[in-house]
Short mmCIF file of C-alpha atoms (C1' of nucleotides) in Angstrom, two decimals:
data_model
loop_
_atom_site.label_atom_id
_atom_site.label_comp_id
_atom_site.label_asym_id
_atom_site.label_seq_id
_atom_site.Cartn_x
_atom_site.Cartn_y
_atom_site.Cartn_z
CA MET L 1 -75.00 -29.52 -94.77
CA ALA L 2 -76.58 -32.21 -92.83
CA ALA L 3 -76.52 -31.79 -88.98
CA THR L 4 -73.95 -34.09 -87.59
CA LYS L 5 -74.00 -31.93 -84.62
CA ASP L 6 -77.43 -32.02 -82.58
CA PRO L 7 -77.44 -34.29 -79.31
CA ARG L 8 -79.67 -36.55 -77.84
CA PRO L 9 -82.51 -34.64 -77.58
CA CYS L 10 -83.40 -34.95 -73.55
CA SER L 11 -85.77 -33.38 -70.82
CA ILE L 12 -82.56 -33.12 -68.60
CA ALA L 13 -80.69 -31.17 -71.15
CA ASP L 14 -83.85 -28.98 -72.14
CA ALA L 15 -84.20 -28.37 -68.11
CA LEU L 16 -80.64 -27.54 -67.50
CA ALA L 17 -80.74 -25.20 -70.29
CA LEU L 18 -83.12 -23.29 -68.28
CA VAL L 19 -82.09 -23.47 -64.65
CA GLY L 20 -77.99 -25.45 -65.47
CA GLU L 21 -76.38 -21.98 -65.51
CA LYS L 22 -74.46 -21.10 -62.75
CA TYR L 23 -76.36 -19.46 -59.80
CA SER L 24 -80.26 -20.03 -61.10
CA LEU L 25 -80.34 -22.97 -58.45
CA LEU L 26 -79.00 -21.35 -56.10
CA VAL L 27 -81.68 -18.17 -57.05
CA LEU L 28 -84.71 -20.75 -56.67
CA ARG L 29 -83.17 -22.27 -53.50
CA GLU L 30 -83.39 -18.87 -52.10
CA VAL L 31 -86.29 -17.49 -53.51
CA CYS L 32 -87.97 -21.26 -51.97
CA LEU L 33 -86.55 -20.15 -48.58
CA GLY L 34 -88.23 -16.39 -48.67
CA ASN L 35 -85.32 -14.34 -49.02
CA GLY L 36 -86.31 -13.02 -52.56
CA ARG L 37 -85.33 -9.34 -52.75
CA PHE L 38 -82.22 -8.47 -54.78
CA ASP L 39 -79.76 -7.53 -52.44
CA GLN L 40 -80.52 -10.56 -50.47
CA LEU L 41 -79.88 -12.91 -53.55
CA VAL L 42 -76.62 -10.96 -54.30
CA ARG L 43 -75.55 -11.34 -50.39
CA ASN L 44 -77.03 -14.86 -49.72
CA ILE L 45 -76.03 -16.47 -53.00
CA GLY L 46 -72.42 -14.47 -53.40
CA ALA L 47 -73.13 -13.75 -57.80
CA PRO L 48 -72.44 -10.34 -59.47
CA ARG L 49 -75.10 -8.00 -59.41
CA ASP L 50 -75.21 -8.00 -63.05
CA ILE L 51 -75.19 -11.83 -63.43
CA LEU L 52 -78.06 -12.50 -60.87
CA ALA L 53 -79.92 -9.48 -63.00
CA THR L 54 -79.28 -12.01 -66.13
CA ARG L 55 -80.22 -14.86 -64.10
CA LEU L 56 -83.48 -13.52 -62.79
CA ARG L 57 -84.96 -12.02 -66.06
CA ARG L 58 -84.34 -15.28 -67.49
CA LEU L 59 -85.76 -17.66 -64.66
CA VAL L 60 -89.02 -14.89 -64.79
CA ASP L 61 -89.21 -15.60 -68.20
CA ALA L 62 -89.04 -18.92 -68.22
CA GLY L 63 -92.20 -18.84 -65.71
CA ILE L 64 -90.08 -20.50 -62.96
CA LEU L 65 -90.50 -17.20 -61.17
CA THR L 66 -92.36 -13.99 -61.05
CA LYS L 67 -91.42 -10.39 -60.35
CA ARG L 68 -93.80 -9.01 -57.25
CA THR L 69 -93.49 -5.67 -56.25
CA TYR L 70 -94.27 -4.78 -52.73
CA SER L 71 -94.02 -1.45 -51.81
CA GLU L 72 -94.64 1.24 -54.64
CA ARG L 73 -92.77 4.53 -53.86
CA PRO L 74 -89.91 3.62 -53.21
CA GLN L 75 -90.41 0.21 -56.09
CA ARG L 76 -89.40 -2.47 -54.18
CA PHE L 77 -89.60 -6.13 -55.94
CA GLU L 78 -89.73 -9.47 -54.76
CA TYR L 79 -89.37 -12.43 -56.56
CA ARG L 80 -91.35 -15.68 -55.88
CA PRO L 81 -91.09 -19.11 -57.43
CA THR L 82 -93.98 -19.93 -59.41
CA GLN L 83 -95.94 -23.63 -59.66
CA ALA L 84 -93.63 -24.09 -62.09
CA GLY L 85 -90.56 -23.55 -60.06
CA LEU L 86 -92.02 -25.15 -56.98
CA GLU L 87 -91.86 -28.11 -58.60
CA LEU L 88 -88.10 -27.81 -59.07
CA GLU L 89 -88.11 -28.27 -55.38
CA PRO L 90 -87.34 -31.50 -55.03
CA VAL L 91 -84.23 -31.16 -57.11
CA LEU L 92 -83.07 -28.78 -54.80
CA MET L 93 -83.70 -31.49 -51.97
CA THR L 94 -82.48 -34.35 -53.55
CA LEU L 95 -79.06 -32.73 -54.66
CA MET L 96 -78.99 -31.36 -50.82
CA ALA L 97 -79.15 -34.56 -49.59
CA TRP L 98 -76.66 -35.89 -51.80
CA GLY L 99 -74.44 -32.97 -51.08
CA ASP L 100 -74.47 -34.02 -47.20
CA ARG L 101 -73.89 -37.69 -47.86
CA HIS L 102 -71.18 -37.05 -49.87
CA LEU L 103 -68.88 -34.13 -49.70
CA ARG L 104 -69.59 -33.42 -45.85
CA LYS L 105 -67.74 -34.89 -42.69
CA ASP L 106 -70.96 -36.96 -40.44
CA ASP L 107 -73.32 -34.20 -39.23
CA ASP L 108 -71.87 -30.68 -39.96
CA ARG L 109 -74.80 -29.99 -42.35
CA PRO L 110 -75.50 -26.11 -42.77
CA MET L 111 -79.35 -26.45 -42.91
CA VAL L 112 -82.02 -29.20 -41.69
CA ILE L 113 -85.51 -29.26 -43.27
CA GLU L 114 -88.21 -30.42 -41.66
CA HIS L 115 -91.03 -31.97 -42.66
CA ILE L 116 -94.48 -31.43 -41.62
CA CYS L 117 -94.64 -34.62 -40.06
CA GLY L 118 -92.31 -33.92 -37.47
CA ASN L 119 -89.01 -35.59 -38.79
CA GLU L 120 -86.34 -34.26 -40.80
CA LEU L 121 -86.37 -34.35 -44.01
CA ILE L 122 -84.54 -37.31 -45.88
CA PRO L 123 -86.00 -37.10 -49.57
CA VAL L 124 -86.39 -40.68 -51.54
CA VAL L 125 -87.24 -40.81 -54.87
CA THR L 126 -89.71 -43.27 -55.52
CA CYS L 127 -91.70 -44.47 -58.51
CA ARG L 128 -95.54 -43.24 -58.59
CA ALA L 129 -96.92 -46.70 -59.50
CA CYS L 130 -95.41 -49.13 -57.22
CA GLY L 131 -93.94 -46.77 -54.38
CA ASP L 132 -90.56 -48.48 -54.04
CA ALA L 133 -87.74 -46.28 -53.98
CA VAL L 134 -86.08 -45.88 -57.26
CA ARG L 135 -82.90 -47.84 -57.75
CA HIS L 136 -80.65 -47.45 -60.84
CA GLU L 137 -80.38 -51.62 -61.61
CA ASP L 138 -83.85 -51.06 -61.69
CA LEU L 139 -84.56 -48.87 -64.48
CA THR L 140 -84.60 -49.62 -68.40
CA ALA L 141 -84.59 -46.50 -70.80
CA HIS L 142 -86.76 -46.64 -73.61
CA PRO L 143 -85.65 -43.69 -76.45
CA GLN L 144 -88.65 -42.92 -78.28
CA VAL L 145 -86.68 -40.87 -80.78
CA PRO L 146 -85.05 -43.03 -83.75
CA GLY L 147 -81.27 -43.01 -84.05
CA TRP L 148 -80.76 -42.57 -79.96
CA ALA L 149 -80.43 -46.22 -78.92
CA VAL L 150 -78.40 -46.83 -75.34
CA THR L 151 -76.04 -49.51 -74.72
CA GLY L 152 -77.28 -50.82 -72.04
CA PRO L 153 -79.41 -49.00 -69.82
CA THR L 154 -78.60 -51.03 -66.73
CA ALA L 155 -74.22 -51.75 -65.95
CA ALA L 156 -73.29 -52.62 -62.99
CA MET O 1 -60.33 -7.64 -44.06
CA ALA O 2 -63.47 -9.69 -43.26
CA ALA O 3 -64.87 -11.70 -45.66
CA THR O 4 -68.01 -9.87 -46.41
CA LYS O 5 -68.57 -12.02 -49.15
CA ASP O 6 -69.19 -15.76 -48.38
CA PRO O 7 -72.46 -16.74 -49.66
CA ARG O 8 -74.55 -19.52 -47.41
CA PRO O 9 -72.87 -22.57 -46.50
CA CYS O 10 -74.88 -25.02 -48.25
CA SER O 11 -75.01 -28.27 -49.92
CA ILE O 12 -76.78 -27.71 -52.83
CA ALA O 13 -74.02 -24.86 -53.53
CA ASP O 14 -71.60 -27.63 -52.81
CA ALA O 15 -72.93 -30.36 -54.83
CA LEU O 16 -73.45 -27.65 -57.75
CA ALA O 17 -69.63 -26.85 -57.28
CA LEU O 18 -68.83 -30.44 -58.10
CA VAL O 19 -71.60 -31.36 -61.52
CA GLY O 20 -73.14 -28.11 -61.86
CA GLU O 21 -70.99 -27.01 -64.98
CA LYS O 22 -71.86 -27.06 -68.32
CA TYR O 23 -72.44 -30.68 -69.24
CA SER O 24 -71.41 -32.32 -66.46
CA LEU O 25 -74.95 -33.86 -65.83
CA LEU O 26 -75.13 -34.78 -69.13
CA VAL O 27 -72.07 -37.01 -68.72
CA LEU O 28 -73.48 -38.64 -65.60
CA ARG O 29 -76.95 -39.28 -67.89
CA GLU O 30 -75.34 -41.10 -70.38
CA VAL O 31 -72.89 -42.87 -68.08
CA CYS O 32 -75.98 -44.19 -66.43
CA LEU O 33 -77.60 -44.57 -69.76
CA GLY O 34 -74.09 -47.16 -70.40
CA ASN O 35 -72.82 -44.74 -72.99
CA GLY O 36 -69.44 -44.33 -71.45
CA ARG O 37 -67.05 -43.67 -74.24
CA PHE O 38 -65.15 -40.46 -75.08
CA ASP O 39 -66.29 -40.45 -78.69
CA GLN O 40 -70.23 -41.60 -77.12
CA LEU O 41 -70.43 -39.20 -75.12
CA VAL O 42 -68.96 -36.48 -77.39
CA ARG O 43 -71.79 -37.59 -79.73
CA ASN O 44 -74.54 -37.77 -77.65
CA ILE O 45 -73.87 -34.60 -75.59
CA GLY O 46 -72.40 -32.23 -78.40
CA ALA O 47 -69.74 -31.12 -76.26
CA PRO O 48 -66.66 -29.77 -77.56
CA ARG O 49 -64.01 -32.70 -76.59
CA ASP O 50 -61.59 -30.25 -74.29
CA ILE O 51 -64.28 -29.46 -72.14
CA LEU O 52 -65.42 -32.91 -72.09
CA ALA O 53 -61.89 -34.38 -71.29
CA THR O 54 -61.94 -31.69 -68.74
CA ARG O 55 -65.29 -32.37 -67.07
CA LEU O 56 -64.60 -36.37 -66.81
CA ARG O 57 -60.87 -35.36 -64.94
CA ARG O 58 -63.13 -33.35 -62.60
CA LEU O 59 -65.87 -36.16 -62.36
CA VAL O 60 -63.42 -38.95 -61.48
CA ASP O 61 -61.49 -36.83 -59.56
CA ALA O 62 -64.31 -36.55 -57.55
CA GLY O 63 -65.23 -39.92 -57.19
CA ILE O 64 -68.46 -39.66 -59.38
CA LEU O 65 -67.07 -41.55 -62.02
CA THR O 66 -64.77 -43.95 -62.39
CA LYS O 67 -62.44 -44.72 -65.63
CA ARG O 68 -62.24 -48.36 -66.86
CA THR O 69 -59.91 -50.06 -69.12
CA TYR O 70 -61.80 -52.07 -71.24
CA SER O 71 -59.02 -52.53 -73.92
CA GLU O 72 -55.35 -52.53 -73.45
CA ARG O 73 -53.36 -52.84 -76.56
CA PRO O 74 -55.34 -50.80 -78.53
CA GLN O 75 -55.65 -48.77 -74.76
CA ARG O 76 -59.58 -47.84 -74.88
CA PHE O 77 -61.73 -46.41 -71.37
CA GLU O 78 -64.87 -46.30 -70.16
CA TYR O 79 -66.27 -44.04 -67.48
CA ARG O 80 -68.55 -45.65 -65.16
CA PRO O 81 -70.70 -44.31 -62.65
CA THR O 82 -69.46 -45.12 -59.15
CA GLN O 83 -71.81 -45.72 -56.36
CA ALA O 84 -71.42 -41.74 -55.22
CA GLY O 85 -72.62 -41.57 -59.48
CA LEU O 86 -75.42 -43.65 -58.92
CA GLU O 87 -76.78 -41.93 -56.03
CA LEU O 88 -77.17 -38.76 -58.05
CA GLU O 89 -79.73 -40.26 -60.30
CA PRO O 90 -82.57 -39.48 -58.50
CA VAL O 91 -81.62 -35.87 -59.60
CA LEU O 92 -81.62 -36.51 -63.15
CA MET O 93 -84.75 -38.50 -62.85
CA THR O 94 -86.71 -35.84 -61.30
CA LEU O 95 -85.27 -32.53 -63.57
CA MET O 96 -86.34 -34.96 -66.56
CA ALA O 97 -89.91 -35.36 -65.08
CA TRP O 98 -90.15 -31.68 -64.75
CA GLY O 99 -88.51 -31.10 -68.11
CA ASP O 100 -91.24 -33.30 -69.67
CA ARG O 101 -94.12 -31.99 -67.29
CA HIS O 102 -93.05 -28.31 -68.24
CA LEU O 103 -91.08 -27.59 -71.39
CA ARG O 104 -92.70 -30.23 -73.55
CA LYS O 105 -96.23 -30.39 -75.32
CA ASP O 106 -98.12 -33.60 -74.43
CA ASP O 107 -96.57 -36.86 -75.08
CA ASP O 108 -93.56 -35.97 -77.03
CA ARG O 109 -91.22 -36.98 -74.18
CA PRO O 110 -87.95 -38.16 -76.27
CA MET O 111 -87.49 -40.77 -73.45
CA VAL O 112 -89.03 -42.87 -71.25
CA ILE O 113 -87.64 -44.71 -67.95
CA GLU O 114 -89.35 -47.84 -67.29
CA HIS O 115 -89.48 -49.21 -63.67
CA ILE O 116 -89.02 -52.98 -62.97
CA CYS O 117 -92.67 -52.82 -61.56
CA GLY O 118 -93.96 -52.77 -65.03
CA ASN O 119 -94.75 -48.85 -65.21
CA GLU O 120 -93.41 -46.05 -66.43
CA LEU O 121 -91.19 -44.36 -64.06
CA ILE O 122 -92.65 -41.36 -62.71
CA PRO O 123 -90.68 -40.00 -59.70
CA VAL O 124 -91.94 -38.83 -56.76
CA VAL O 125 -89.79 -37.40 -53.81
CA THR O 126 -91.13 -38.62 -51.07
CA CYS O 127 -90.33 -38.01 -46.58
CA ARG O 128 -88.69 -41.01 -45.89
CA ALA O 129 -89.86 -40.77 -42.49
CA CYS O 130 -93.53 -40.85 -43.47
CA GLY O 131 -93.75 -41.74 -46.63
CA ASP O 132 -95.80 -38.54 -48.07
CA ALA O 133 -94.80 -36.68 -51.62
CA VAL O 134 -92.96 -33.60 -50.28
CA ARG O 135 -94.76 -30.47 -50.95
CA HIS O 136 -92.98 -26.83 -50.24
CA GLU O 137 -95.91 -25.71 -47.67
CA ASP O 138 -94.90 -28.96 -45.68
CA LEU O 139 -91.06 -27.88 -45.28
CA THR O 140 -89.60 -25.41 -42.36
CA ALA O 141 -86.01 -24.67 -42.79
CA HIS O 142 -83.46 -25.00 -40.15
CA PRO O 143 -80.51 -23.43 -41.00
CA GLN O 144 -77.18 -24.48 -38.40
CA VAL O 145 -75.08 -21.96 -38.77
CA PRO O 146 -75.58 -18.31 -37.20
CA GLY O 147 -76.26 -15.25 -39.15
CA TRP O 148 -77.72 -17.73 -42.10
CA ALA O 149 -81.71 -17.49 -40.82
CA VAL O 150 -84.33 -17.64 -43.34
CA THR O 151 -87.17 -14.86 -43.73
CA GLY O 152 -89.90 -17.42 -43.94
CA PRO O 153 -89.29 -21.01 -44.85
CA THR O 154 -92.96 -21.07 -46.25
CA ALA O 155 -94.39 -18.33 -48.40
CA ALA O 156 -97.46 -19.37 -50.63
"C1'" DC I 1 -78.75 18.60 -46.43
"C1'" DC I 2 -76.46 13.66 -45.30
"C1'" DG I 3 -76.31 9.40 -45.43
"C1'" DG I 4 -78.18 5.02 -46.41
"C1'" DT I 5 -81.04 1.45 -48.90
"C1'" DG I 6 -82.94 -1.03 -52.65
"C1'" DA I 7 -82.40 -2.37 -57.38
"C1'" DG I 8 -79.77 -2.46 -60.97
"C1'" DT I 9 -76.59 -0.61 -65.16
"C1'" DA I 10 -71.83 0.44 -67.33
"C1'" DG I 11 -67.22 -0.91 -68.47
"C1'" DG I 12 -63.00 -3.52 -68.90
"C1'" DA I 13 -60.11 -7.36 -67.59
"C1'" DA I 14 -59.99 -12.37 -66.34
"C1'" DA I 15 -61.89 -16.47 -67.06
"C1'" DT I 16 -63.82 -20.24 -70.61
"C1'" DC I 17 -66.23 -22.33 -73.93
"C1'" DC I 18 -66.11 -23.46 -78.85
"C1'" DG I 19 -64.64 -25.83 -83.22
"C1'" DA I 20 -61.72 -27.32 -86.29
"C1'" DA I 21 -57.63 -29.35 -86.54
"C1'" DC I 22 -53.83 -32.03 -85.11
"C1'" DT I 23 -51.44 -36.10 -82.14
"C1'" DC I 24 -50.39 -41.03 -81.51
"C1'" DA I 25 -51.20 -45.43 -80.85
"C1'" DC I 26 -52.95 -49.27 -82.40
"C1'" DC I 27 -55.73 -52.07 -85.74
"C1'" DC I 28 -57.29 -54.10 -90.84
"C1'" DT I 29 -56.86 -55.13 -95.17
"C1'" DA I 30 -54.52 -55.82 -99.23
"C1'" DT M 1 -46.05 -52.29 -95.92
"C1'" DA M 2 -48.77 -48.42 -97.42
"C1'" DG M 3 -53.12 -46.49 -96.88
"C1'" DG M 4 -56.99 -46.19 -94.54
"C1'" DG M 5 -60.02 -46.27 -90.19
"C1'" DT M 6 -60.89 -45.71 -84.63
"C1'" DG M 7 -60.43 -44.35 -80.36
"C1'" DA M 8 -58.82 -40.72 -76.99
"C1'" DG M 9 -57.57 -37.31 -76.12
"C1'" DT M 10 -54.74 -32.36 -76.76
"C1'" DT M 11 -53.82 -27.86 -79.42
"C1'" DC M 12 -54.60 -23.45 -81.07
"C1'" DG M 13 -56.50 -19.02 -81.72
"C1'" DG M 14 -60.84 -16.53 -81.43
"C1'" DA M 15 -65.75 -15.99 -79.69
"C1'" DT M 16 -68.27 -15.29 -75.16
"C1'" DT M 17 -69.33 -15.06 -70.47
"C1'" DT M 18 -68.12 -13.85 -66.07
"C1'" DC M 19 -66.28 -10.92 -62.51
"C1'" DC M 20 -65.40 -7.15 -60.14
"C1'" DT M 21 -65.70 -2.17 -59.09
"C1'" DA M 22 -67.91 1.18 -59.40
"C1'" DC M 23 -71.65 4.28 -60.73
"C1'" DT M 24 -76.63 5.66 -61.05
"C1'" DC M 25 -81.09 6.76 -60.12
"C1'" DA M 26 -85.16 7.12 -56.52
"C1'" DC M 27 -86.64 7.27 -52.76
"C1'" DC M 28 -86.64 7.62 -47.15
"C1'" DG M 29 -85.27 9.50 -42.19
"C1'" DG M 30 -83.30 12.64 -39.47
#
DNA sequence: CCGGTGAGTAGGAAATCCGAACTCACCCTA
DNA sequence: TAGGGTGAGTTCGGATTTCCTACTCACCGG
């Protein structure tokens, strides 16, 4: 009867349960770009329409998107990010930078993000307390739940 | 015959094609924590063994993990992150912070990461050029590929 | 009236996922 | 040397999801 199957409790897993399904983060990308209409999403993402409808419902339920009417008669909608959705944008930026660096030759980046400072955005994840860029060797994990120790947080 | 179905070219999509499948990022989490053995992964992630085997193959092929033998006779292996894998860790940290903030009540975080500076790690994504924290309103997207304009990069 | 657009639904085939059981090679120990 | 245990998977059939195409429904514009 004992639950021998529950995995490590973890906010990464919880977050992925919401936005980790296929296309979900691409929906967020398009919505952050301002392309929030159903047919735009279908075209830009390349997802089947029914799957997209399912994802949109889920993201709205989760409070990551809102569905706004921009035209009554004919009824037309637009999806937009909520505050919570916008706060996921850094994840997208970091992922994009990783993809640009590791998945592409040289400078054939399909999209460049410009920061308000005038330069191209190259996202760097830093520690809020000291401001330094986060490096694996500088981290130590402290599980808060008994029974979920880690063997060695850092392993070069 | 024309390809009317290709979605927006994008490094986010490319990155997700590699690490966006179910469990892939959780594998990376465990491996970064130092838990790189097959049965540990099965337990900590809660994935079916065959799916896990498939994911591991894919991540190794993609150069995100390496499979190291830590014991000949009996043959025993351990998966470890490569440099490319380690560079995905910031994505995990950012995602974890988002989950902690939006998916949990107060302070029941299942895991706390300590930075070498002595404080708890709260990851902040910043612009490499100016050092400021990245906010949606400060970004402008510039697609590099004709035909993939965005309607409005910023839309509050 | 005709064709077009936006926002989906419907239906069945194809691909994935899942859990449990199985293998195989080895070690321990009695 | 027989029995049990562990690590690292593979194999199985069945349950779920995804995918694709077509369809709807409401409206608009000419």
